[in-house]
Short mmCIF file of N, CA, C and O in Angstrom, two decimals:
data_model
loop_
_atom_site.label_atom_id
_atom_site.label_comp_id
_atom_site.label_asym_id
_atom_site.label_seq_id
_atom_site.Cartn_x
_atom_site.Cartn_y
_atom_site.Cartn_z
N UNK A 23 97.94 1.17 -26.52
CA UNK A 23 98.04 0.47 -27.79
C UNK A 23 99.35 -0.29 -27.84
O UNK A 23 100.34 0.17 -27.27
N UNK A 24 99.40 -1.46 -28.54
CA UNK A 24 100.71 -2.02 -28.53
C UNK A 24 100.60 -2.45 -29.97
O UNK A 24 99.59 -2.31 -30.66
N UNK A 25 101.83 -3.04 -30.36
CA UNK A 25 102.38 -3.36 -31.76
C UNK A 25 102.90 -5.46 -31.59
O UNK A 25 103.85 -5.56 -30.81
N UNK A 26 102.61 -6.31 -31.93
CA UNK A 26 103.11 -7.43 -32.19
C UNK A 26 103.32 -8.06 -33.34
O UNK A 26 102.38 -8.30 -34.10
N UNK A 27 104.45 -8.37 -33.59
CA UNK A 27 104.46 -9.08 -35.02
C UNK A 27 104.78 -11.08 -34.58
O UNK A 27 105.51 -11.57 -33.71
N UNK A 28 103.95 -11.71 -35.53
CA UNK A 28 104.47 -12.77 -35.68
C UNK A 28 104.75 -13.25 -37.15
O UNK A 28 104.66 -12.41 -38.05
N UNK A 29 105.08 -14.53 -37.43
CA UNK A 29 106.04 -14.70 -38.93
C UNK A 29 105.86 -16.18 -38.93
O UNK A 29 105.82 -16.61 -37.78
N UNK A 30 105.77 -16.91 -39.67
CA UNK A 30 105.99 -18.32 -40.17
C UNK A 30 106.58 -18.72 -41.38
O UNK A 30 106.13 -18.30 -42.45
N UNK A 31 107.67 -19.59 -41.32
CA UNK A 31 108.28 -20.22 -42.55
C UNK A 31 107.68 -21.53 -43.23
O UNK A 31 107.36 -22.34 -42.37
N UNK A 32 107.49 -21.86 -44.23
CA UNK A 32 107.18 -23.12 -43.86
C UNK A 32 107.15 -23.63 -45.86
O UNK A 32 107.29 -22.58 -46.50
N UNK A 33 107.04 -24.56 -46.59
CA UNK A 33 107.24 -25.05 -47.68
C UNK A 33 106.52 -24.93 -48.64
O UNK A 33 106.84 -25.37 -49.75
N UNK A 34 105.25 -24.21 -48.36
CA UNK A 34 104.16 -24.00 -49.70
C UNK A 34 104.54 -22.43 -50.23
O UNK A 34 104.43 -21.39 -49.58
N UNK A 35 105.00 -22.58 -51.56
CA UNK A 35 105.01 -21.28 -51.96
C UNK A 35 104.57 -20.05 -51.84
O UNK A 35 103.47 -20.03 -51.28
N UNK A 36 105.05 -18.84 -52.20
CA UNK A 36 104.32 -17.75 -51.98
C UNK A 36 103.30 -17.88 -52.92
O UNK A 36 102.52 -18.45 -52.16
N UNK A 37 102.83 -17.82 -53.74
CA UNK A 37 101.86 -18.00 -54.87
C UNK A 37 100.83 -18.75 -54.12
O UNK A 37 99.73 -18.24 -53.90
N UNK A 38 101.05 -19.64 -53.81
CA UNK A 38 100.42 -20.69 -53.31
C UNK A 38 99.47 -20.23 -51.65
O UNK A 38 98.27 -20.35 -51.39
N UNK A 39 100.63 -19.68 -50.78
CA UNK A 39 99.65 -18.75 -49.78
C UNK A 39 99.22 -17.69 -49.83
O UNK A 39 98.30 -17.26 -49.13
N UNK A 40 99.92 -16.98 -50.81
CA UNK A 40 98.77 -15.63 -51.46
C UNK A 40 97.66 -16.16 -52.20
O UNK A 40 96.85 -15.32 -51.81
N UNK A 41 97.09 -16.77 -52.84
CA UNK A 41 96.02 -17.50 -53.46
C UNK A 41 95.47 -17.74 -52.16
O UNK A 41 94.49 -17.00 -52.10
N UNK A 42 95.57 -18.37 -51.08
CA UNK A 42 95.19 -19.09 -49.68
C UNK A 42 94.39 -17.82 -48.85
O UNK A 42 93.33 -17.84 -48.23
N UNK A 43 95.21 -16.88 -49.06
CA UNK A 43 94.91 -15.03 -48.40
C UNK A 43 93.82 -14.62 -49.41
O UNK A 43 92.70 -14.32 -48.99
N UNK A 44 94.16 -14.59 -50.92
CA UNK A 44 93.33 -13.55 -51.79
C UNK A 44 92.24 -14.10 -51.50
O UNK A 44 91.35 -13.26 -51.35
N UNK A 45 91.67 -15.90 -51.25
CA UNK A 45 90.36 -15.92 -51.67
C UNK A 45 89.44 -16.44 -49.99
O UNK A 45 89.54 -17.38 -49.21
N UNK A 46 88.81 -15.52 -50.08
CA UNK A 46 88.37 -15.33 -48.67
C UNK A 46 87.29 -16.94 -48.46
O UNK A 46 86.99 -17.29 -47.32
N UNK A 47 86.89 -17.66 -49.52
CA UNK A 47 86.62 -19.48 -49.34
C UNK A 47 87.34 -20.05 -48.77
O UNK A 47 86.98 -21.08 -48.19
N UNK A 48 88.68 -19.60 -48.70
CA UNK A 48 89.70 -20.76 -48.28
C UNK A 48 90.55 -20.49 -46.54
O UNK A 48 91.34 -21.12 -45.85
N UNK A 49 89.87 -19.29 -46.45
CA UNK A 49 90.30 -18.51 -45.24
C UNK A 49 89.89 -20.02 -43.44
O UNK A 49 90.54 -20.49 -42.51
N UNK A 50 88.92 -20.09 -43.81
CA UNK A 50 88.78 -21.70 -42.76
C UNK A 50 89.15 -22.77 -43.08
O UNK A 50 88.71 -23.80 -42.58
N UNK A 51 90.26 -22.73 -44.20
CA UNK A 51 91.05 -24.07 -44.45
C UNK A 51 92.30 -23.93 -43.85
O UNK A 51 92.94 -24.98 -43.83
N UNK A 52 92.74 -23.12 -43.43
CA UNK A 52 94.06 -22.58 -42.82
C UNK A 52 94.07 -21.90 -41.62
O UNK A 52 95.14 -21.94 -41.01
N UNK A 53 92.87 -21.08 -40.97
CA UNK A 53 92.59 -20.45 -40.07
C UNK A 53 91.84 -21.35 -39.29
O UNK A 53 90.72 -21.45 -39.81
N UNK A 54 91.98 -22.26 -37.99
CA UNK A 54 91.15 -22.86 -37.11
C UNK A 54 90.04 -22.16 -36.72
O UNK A 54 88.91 -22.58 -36.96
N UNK A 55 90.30 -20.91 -36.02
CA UNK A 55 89.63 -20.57 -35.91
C UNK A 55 88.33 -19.52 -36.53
O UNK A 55 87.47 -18.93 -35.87
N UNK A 56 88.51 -19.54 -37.79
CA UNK A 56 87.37 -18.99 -38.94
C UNK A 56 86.41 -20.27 -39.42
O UNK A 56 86.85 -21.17 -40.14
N UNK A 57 85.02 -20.22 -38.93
CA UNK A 57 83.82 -21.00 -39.12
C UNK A 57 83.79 -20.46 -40.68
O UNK A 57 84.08 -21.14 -41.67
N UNK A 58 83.45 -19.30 -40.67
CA UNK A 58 83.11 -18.65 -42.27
C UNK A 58 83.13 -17.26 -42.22
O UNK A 58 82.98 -16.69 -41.14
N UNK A 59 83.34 -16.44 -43.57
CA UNK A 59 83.69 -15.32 -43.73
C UNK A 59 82.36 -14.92 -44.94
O UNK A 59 82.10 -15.40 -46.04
N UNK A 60 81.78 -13.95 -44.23
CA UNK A 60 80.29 -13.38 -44.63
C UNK A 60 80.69 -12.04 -45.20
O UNK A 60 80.90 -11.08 -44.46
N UNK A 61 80.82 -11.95 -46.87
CA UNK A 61 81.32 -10.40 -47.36
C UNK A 61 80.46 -10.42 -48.75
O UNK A 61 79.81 -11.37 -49.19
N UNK A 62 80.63 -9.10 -49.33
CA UNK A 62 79.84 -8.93 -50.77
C UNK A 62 80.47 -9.73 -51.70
O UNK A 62 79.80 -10.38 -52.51
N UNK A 63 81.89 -9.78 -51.68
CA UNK A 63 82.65 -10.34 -52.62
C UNK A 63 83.42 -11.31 -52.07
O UNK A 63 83.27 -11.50 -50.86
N UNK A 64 84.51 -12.23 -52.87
CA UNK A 64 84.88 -13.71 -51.90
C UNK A 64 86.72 -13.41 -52.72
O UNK A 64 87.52 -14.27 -53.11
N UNK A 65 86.87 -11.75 -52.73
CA UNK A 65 88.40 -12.24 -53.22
C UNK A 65 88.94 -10.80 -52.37
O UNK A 65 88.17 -9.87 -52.16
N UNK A 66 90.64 -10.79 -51.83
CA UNK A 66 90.42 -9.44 -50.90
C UNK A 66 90.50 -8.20 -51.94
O UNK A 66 91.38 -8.05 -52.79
N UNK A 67 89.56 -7.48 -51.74
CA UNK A 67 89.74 -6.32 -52.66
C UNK A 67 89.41 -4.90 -51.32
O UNK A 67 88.66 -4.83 -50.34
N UNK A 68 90.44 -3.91 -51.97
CA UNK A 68 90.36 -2.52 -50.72
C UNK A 68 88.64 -2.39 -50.49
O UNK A 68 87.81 -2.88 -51.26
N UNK A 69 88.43 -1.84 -49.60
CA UNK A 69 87.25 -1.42 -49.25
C UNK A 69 86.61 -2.68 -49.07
O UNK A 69 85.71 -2.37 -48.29
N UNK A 70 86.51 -3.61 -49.23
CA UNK A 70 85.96 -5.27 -49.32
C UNK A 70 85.40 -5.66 -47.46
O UNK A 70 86.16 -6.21 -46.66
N UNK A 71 83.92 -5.21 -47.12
CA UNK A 71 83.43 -5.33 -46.09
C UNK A 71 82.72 -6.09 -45.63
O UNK A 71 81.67 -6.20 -46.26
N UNK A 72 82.82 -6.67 -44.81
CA UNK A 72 82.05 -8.10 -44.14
C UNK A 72 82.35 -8.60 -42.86
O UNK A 72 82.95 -7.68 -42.30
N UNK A 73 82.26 -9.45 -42.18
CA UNK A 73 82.26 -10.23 -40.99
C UNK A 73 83.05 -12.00 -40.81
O UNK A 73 82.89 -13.02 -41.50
N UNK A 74 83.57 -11.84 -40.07
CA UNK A 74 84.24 -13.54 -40.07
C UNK A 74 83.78 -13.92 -38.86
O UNK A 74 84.10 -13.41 -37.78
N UNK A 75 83.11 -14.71 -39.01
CA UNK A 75 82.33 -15.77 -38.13
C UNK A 75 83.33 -16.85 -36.99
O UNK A 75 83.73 -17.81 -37.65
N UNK A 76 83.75 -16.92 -35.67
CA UNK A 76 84.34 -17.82 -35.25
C UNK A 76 84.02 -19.42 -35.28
O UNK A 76 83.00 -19.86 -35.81
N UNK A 77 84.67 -19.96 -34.87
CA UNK A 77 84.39 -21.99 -34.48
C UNK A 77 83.36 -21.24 -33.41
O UNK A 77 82.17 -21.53 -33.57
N UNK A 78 83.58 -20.58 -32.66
CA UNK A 78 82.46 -20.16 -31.25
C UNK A 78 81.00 -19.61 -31.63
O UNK A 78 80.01 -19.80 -30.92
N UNK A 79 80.99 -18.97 -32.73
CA UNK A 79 79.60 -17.94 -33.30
C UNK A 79 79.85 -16.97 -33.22
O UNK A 79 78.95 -16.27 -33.67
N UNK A 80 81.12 -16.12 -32.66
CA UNK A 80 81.10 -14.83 -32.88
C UNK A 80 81.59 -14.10 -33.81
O UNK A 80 82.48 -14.58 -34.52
N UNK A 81 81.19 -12.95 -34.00
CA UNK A 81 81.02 -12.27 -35.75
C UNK A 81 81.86 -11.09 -35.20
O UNK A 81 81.53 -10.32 -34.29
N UNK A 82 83.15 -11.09 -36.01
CA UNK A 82 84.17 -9.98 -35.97
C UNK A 82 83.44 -8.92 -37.35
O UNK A 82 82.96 -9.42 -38.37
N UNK A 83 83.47 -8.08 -37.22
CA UNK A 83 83.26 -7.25 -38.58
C UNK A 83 84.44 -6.82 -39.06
O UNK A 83 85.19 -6.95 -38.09
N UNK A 84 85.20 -6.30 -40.13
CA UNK A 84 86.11 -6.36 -40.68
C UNK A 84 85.95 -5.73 -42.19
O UNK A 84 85.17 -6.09 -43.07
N UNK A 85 87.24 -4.34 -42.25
CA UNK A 85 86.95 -3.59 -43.75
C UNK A 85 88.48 -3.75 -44.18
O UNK A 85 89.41 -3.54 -43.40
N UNK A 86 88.63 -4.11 -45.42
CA UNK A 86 89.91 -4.74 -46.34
C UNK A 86 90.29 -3.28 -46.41
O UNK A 86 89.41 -2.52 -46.81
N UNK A 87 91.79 -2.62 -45.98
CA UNK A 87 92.00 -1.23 -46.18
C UNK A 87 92.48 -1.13 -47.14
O UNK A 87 91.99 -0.28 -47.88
N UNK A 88 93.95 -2.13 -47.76
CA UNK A 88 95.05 -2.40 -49.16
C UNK A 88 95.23 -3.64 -49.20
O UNK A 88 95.47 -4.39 -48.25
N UNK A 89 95.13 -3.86 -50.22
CA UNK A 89 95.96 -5.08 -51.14
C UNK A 89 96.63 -4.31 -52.45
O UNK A 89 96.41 -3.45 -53.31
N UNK A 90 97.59 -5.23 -51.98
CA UNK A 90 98.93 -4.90 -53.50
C UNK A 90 99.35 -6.77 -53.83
O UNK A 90 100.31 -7.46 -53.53
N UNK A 91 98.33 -6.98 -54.43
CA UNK A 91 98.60 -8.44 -55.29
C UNK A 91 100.06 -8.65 -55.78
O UNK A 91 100.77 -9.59 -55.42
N UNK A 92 100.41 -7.70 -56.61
CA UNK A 92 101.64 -8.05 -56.87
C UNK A 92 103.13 -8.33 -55.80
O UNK A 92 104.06 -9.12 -55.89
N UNK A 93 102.85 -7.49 -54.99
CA UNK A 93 104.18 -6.90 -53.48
C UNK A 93 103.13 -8.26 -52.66
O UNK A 93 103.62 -8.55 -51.56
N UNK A 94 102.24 -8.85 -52.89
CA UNK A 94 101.66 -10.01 -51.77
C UNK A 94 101.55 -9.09 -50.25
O UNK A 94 102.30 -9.46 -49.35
N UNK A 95 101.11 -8.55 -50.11
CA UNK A 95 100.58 -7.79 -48.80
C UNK A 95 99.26 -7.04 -48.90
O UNK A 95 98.71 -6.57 -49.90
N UNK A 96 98.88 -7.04 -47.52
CA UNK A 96 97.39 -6.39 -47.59
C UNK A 96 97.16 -6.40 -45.84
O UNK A 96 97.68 -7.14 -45.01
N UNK A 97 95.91 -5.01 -45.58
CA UNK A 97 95.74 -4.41 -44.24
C UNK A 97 94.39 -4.46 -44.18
O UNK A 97 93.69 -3.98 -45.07
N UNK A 98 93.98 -4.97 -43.26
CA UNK A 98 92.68 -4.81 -43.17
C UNK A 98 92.04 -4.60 -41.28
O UNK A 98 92.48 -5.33 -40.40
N UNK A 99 91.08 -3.58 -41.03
CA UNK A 99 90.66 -3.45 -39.62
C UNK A 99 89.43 -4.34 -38.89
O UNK A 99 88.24 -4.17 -39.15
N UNK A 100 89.86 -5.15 -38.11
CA UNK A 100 88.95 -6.02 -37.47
C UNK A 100 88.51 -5.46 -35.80
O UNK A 100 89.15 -5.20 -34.78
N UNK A 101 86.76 -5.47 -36.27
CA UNK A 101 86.39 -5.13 -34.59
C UNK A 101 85.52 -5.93 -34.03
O UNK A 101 84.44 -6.20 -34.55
N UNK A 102 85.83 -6.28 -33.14
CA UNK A 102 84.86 -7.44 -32.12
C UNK A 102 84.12 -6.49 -31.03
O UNK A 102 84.94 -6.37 -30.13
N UNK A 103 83.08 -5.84 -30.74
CA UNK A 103 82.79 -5.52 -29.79
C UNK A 103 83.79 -4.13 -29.40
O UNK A 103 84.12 -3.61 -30.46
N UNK A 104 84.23 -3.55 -28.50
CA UNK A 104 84.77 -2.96 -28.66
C UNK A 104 86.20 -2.44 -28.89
O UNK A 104 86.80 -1.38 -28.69
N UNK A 105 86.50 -3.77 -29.45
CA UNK A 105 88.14 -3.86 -29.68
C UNK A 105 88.15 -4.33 -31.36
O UNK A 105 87.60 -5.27 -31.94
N UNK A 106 89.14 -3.09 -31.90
CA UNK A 106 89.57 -3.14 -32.80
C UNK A 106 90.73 -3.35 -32.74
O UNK A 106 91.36 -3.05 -31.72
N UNK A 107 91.33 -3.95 -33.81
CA UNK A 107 92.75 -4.45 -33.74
C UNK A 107 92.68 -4.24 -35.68
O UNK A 107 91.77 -4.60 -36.43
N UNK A 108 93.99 -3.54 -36.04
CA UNK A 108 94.18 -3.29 -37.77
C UNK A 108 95.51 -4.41 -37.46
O UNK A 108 96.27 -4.38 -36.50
N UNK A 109 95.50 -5.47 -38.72
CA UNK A 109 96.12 -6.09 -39.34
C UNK A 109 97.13 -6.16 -40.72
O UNK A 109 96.62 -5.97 -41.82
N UNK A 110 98.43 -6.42 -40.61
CA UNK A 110 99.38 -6.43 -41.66
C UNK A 110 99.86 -7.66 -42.56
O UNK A 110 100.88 -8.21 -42.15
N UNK A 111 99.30 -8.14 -43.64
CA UNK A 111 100.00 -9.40 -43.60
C UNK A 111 101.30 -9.29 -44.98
O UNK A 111 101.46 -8.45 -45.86
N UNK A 112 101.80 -10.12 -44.74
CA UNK A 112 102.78 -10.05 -46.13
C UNK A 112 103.17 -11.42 -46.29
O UNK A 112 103.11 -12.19 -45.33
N UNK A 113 103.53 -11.75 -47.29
CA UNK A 113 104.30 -13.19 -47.97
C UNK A 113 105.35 -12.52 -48.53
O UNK A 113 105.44 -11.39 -49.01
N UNK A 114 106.24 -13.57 -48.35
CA UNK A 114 108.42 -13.48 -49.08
C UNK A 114 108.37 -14.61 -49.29
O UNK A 114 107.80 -15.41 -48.54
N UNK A 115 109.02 -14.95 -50.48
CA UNK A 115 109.90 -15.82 -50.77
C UNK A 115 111.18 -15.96 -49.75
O UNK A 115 111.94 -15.09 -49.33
N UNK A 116 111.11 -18.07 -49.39
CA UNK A 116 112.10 -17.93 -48.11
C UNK A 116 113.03 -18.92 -48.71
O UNK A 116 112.39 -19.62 -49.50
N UNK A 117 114.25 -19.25 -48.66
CA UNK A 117 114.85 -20.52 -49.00
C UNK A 117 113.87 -21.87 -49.12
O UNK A 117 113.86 -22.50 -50.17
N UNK A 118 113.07 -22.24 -48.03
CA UNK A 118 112.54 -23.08 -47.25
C UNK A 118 111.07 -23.00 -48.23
O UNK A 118 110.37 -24.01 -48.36
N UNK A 119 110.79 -22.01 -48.72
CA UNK A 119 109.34 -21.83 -49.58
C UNK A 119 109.01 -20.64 -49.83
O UNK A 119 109.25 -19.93 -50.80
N UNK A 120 108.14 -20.36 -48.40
CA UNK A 120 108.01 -19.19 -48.00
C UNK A 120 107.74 -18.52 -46.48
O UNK A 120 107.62 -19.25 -45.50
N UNK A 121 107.65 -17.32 -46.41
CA UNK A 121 107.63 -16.52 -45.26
C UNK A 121 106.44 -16.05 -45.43
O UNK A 121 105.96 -15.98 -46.56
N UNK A 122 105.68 -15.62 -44.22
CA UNK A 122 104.53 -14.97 -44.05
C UNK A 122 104.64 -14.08 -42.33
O UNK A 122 105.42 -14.45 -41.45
N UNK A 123 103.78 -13.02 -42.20
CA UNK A 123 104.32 -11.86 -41.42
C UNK A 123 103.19 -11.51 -41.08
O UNK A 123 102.23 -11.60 -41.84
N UNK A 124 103.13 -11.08 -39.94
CA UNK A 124 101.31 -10.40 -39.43
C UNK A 124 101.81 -9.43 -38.39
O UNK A 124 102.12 -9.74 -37.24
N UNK A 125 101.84 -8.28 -38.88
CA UNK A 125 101.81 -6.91 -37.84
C UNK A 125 100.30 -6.99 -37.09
O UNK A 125 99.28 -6.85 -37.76
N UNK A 126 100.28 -7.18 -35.91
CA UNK A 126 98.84 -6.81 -35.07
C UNK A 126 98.92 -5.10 -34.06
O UNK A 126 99.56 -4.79 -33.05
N UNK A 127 97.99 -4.37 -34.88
CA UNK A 127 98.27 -3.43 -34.01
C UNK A 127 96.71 -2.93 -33.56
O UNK A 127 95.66 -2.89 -34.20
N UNK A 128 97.11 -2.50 -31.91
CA UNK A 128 95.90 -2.68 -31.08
C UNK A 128 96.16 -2.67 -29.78
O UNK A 128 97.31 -2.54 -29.36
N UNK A 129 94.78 -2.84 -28.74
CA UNK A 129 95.28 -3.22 -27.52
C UNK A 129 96.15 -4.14 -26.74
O UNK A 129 95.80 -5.29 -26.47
N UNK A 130 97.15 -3.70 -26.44
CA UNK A 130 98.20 -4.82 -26.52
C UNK A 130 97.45 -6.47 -25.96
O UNK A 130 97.62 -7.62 -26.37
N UNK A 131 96.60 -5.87 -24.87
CA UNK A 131 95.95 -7.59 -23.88
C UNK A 131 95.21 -8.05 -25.27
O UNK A 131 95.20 -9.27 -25.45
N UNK A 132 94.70 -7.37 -26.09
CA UNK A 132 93.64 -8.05 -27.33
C UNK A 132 94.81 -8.88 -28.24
O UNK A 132 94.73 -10.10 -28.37
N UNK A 133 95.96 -8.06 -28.87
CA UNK A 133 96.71 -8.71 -29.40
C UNK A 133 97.33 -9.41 -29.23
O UNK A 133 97.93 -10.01 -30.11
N UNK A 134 97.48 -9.67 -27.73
CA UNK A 134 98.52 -11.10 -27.05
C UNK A 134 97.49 -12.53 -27.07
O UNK A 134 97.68 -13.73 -27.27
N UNK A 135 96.09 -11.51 -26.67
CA UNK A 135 95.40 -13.13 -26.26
C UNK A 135 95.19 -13.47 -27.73
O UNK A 135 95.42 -14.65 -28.02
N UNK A 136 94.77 -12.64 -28.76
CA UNK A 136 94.88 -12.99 -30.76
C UNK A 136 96.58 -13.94 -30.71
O UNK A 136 96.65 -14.83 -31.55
N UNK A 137 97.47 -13.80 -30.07
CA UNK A 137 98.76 -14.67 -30.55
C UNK A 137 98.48 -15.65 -31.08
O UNK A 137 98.26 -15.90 -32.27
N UNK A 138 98.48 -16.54 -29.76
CA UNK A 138 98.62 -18.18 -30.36
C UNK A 138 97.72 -18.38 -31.39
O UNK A 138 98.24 -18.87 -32.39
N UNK A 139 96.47 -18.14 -31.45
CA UNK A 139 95.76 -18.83 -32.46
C UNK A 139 96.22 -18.37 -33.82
O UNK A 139 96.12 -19.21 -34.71
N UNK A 140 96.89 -16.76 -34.26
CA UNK A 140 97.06 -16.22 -35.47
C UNK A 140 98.36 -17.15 -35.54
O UNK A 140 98.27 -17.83 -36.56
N UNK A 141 99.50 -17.42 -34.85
CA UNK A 141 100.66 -18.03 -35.07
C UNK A 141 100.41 -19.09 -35.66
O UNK A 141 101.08 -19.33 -36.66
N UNK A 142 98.99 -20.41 -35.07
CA UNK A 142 98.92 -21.18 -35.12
C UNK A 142 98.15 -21.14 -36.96
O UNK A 142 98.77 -21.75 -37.84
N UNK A 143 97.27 -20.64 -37.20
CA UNK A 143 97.00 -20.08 -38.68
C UNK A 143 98.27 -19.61 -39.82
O UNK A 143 98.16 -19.79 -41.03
N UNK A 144 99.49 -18.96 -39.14
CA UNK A 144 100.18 -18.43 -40.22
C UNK A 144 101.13 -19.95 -40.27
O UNK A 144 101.49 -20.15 -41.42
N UNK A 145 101.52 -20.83 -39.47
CA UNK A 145 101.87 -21.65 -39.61
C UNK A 145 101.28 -23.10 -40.76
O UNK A 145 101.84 -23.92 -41.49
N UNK A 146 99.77 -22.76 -40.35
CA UNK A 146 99.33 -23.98 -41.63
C UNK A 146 99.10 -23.46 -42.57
O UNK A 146 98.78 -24.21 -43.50
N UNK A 147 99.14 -21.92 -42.88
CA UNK A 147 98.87 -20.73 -44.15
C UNK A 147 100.27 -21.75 -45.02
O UNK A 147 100.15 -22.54 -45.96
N UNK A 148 101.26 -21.43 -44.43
CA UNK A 148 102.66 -21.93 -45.67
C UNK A 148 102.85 -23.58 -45.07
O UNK A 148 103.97 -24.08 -44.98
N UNK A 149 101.68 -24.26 -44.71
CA UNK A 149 102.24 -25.60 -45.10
C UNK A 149 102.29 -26.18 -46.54
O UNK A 149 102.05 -25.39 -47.45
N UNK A 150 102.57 -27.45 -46.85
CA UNK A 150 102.15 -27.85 -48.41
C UNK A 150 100.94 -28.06 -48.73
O UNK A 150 100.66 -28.36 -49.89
#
């Protein structure tokens, strides 16, 4: 098992990318690689279970563990086949706008080859 964190700064408020996180519609406006996100409900709430669909067709399944709306963070466990990988995200207020943070914890080869594309997502998460 390994542990990776990545982080992005960038000018759209925290408010603004927590709204971007809470509502699971907007999750393929910021995420390249999310086609669509297939759940009972469309806002993150604990226990909140469903599937995110890739640009490719493949269907990750995925159960929302916490959200704390107010503290802007939330964990949720994603499994593809036989790799699960649990997720950390958080938003800060940064000089610059804001900060955003993604603990990936998991098989380390699953969470390296997940890098670039999550970097590349937390980066347009806090654009304007």
């Amino acid at each position: 098992m390994g542990r990776l964190r990545l982080r992005a700064t960038g000018p759209a408020r925290p408010t603004t990318v927590w709204r971007r996180y809470a509502d699971l519609d907007r999750w393929a406006s910021w995420s390249p690689q999310i086609r669509a996100v297939h759940a009972d409900g469309r806002t993150l709430v604990p226990g909140l279970t469903g599937t995110v669909e890739s640009v490719a067709g493949l269907r990750a399944a995925f159960t929302v563990e916490a959200v704390d709306h107010r503290r802007q963070c939330w964990t949720w466990r994603v499994r593809l086949g036989p790799v699960r990988l649990r997720l950390h995200h958080e938003v800060h207020a940064h000089a610059r706008g804001s900060r955003t943070t993604l603990l990936v914890d998991g098989p380390a080869l699953a969470a390296a080859l997940y890098a670039p594309l999550a970097h590349l997502a937390l980066r347009r998460l806090v654009r304007p």
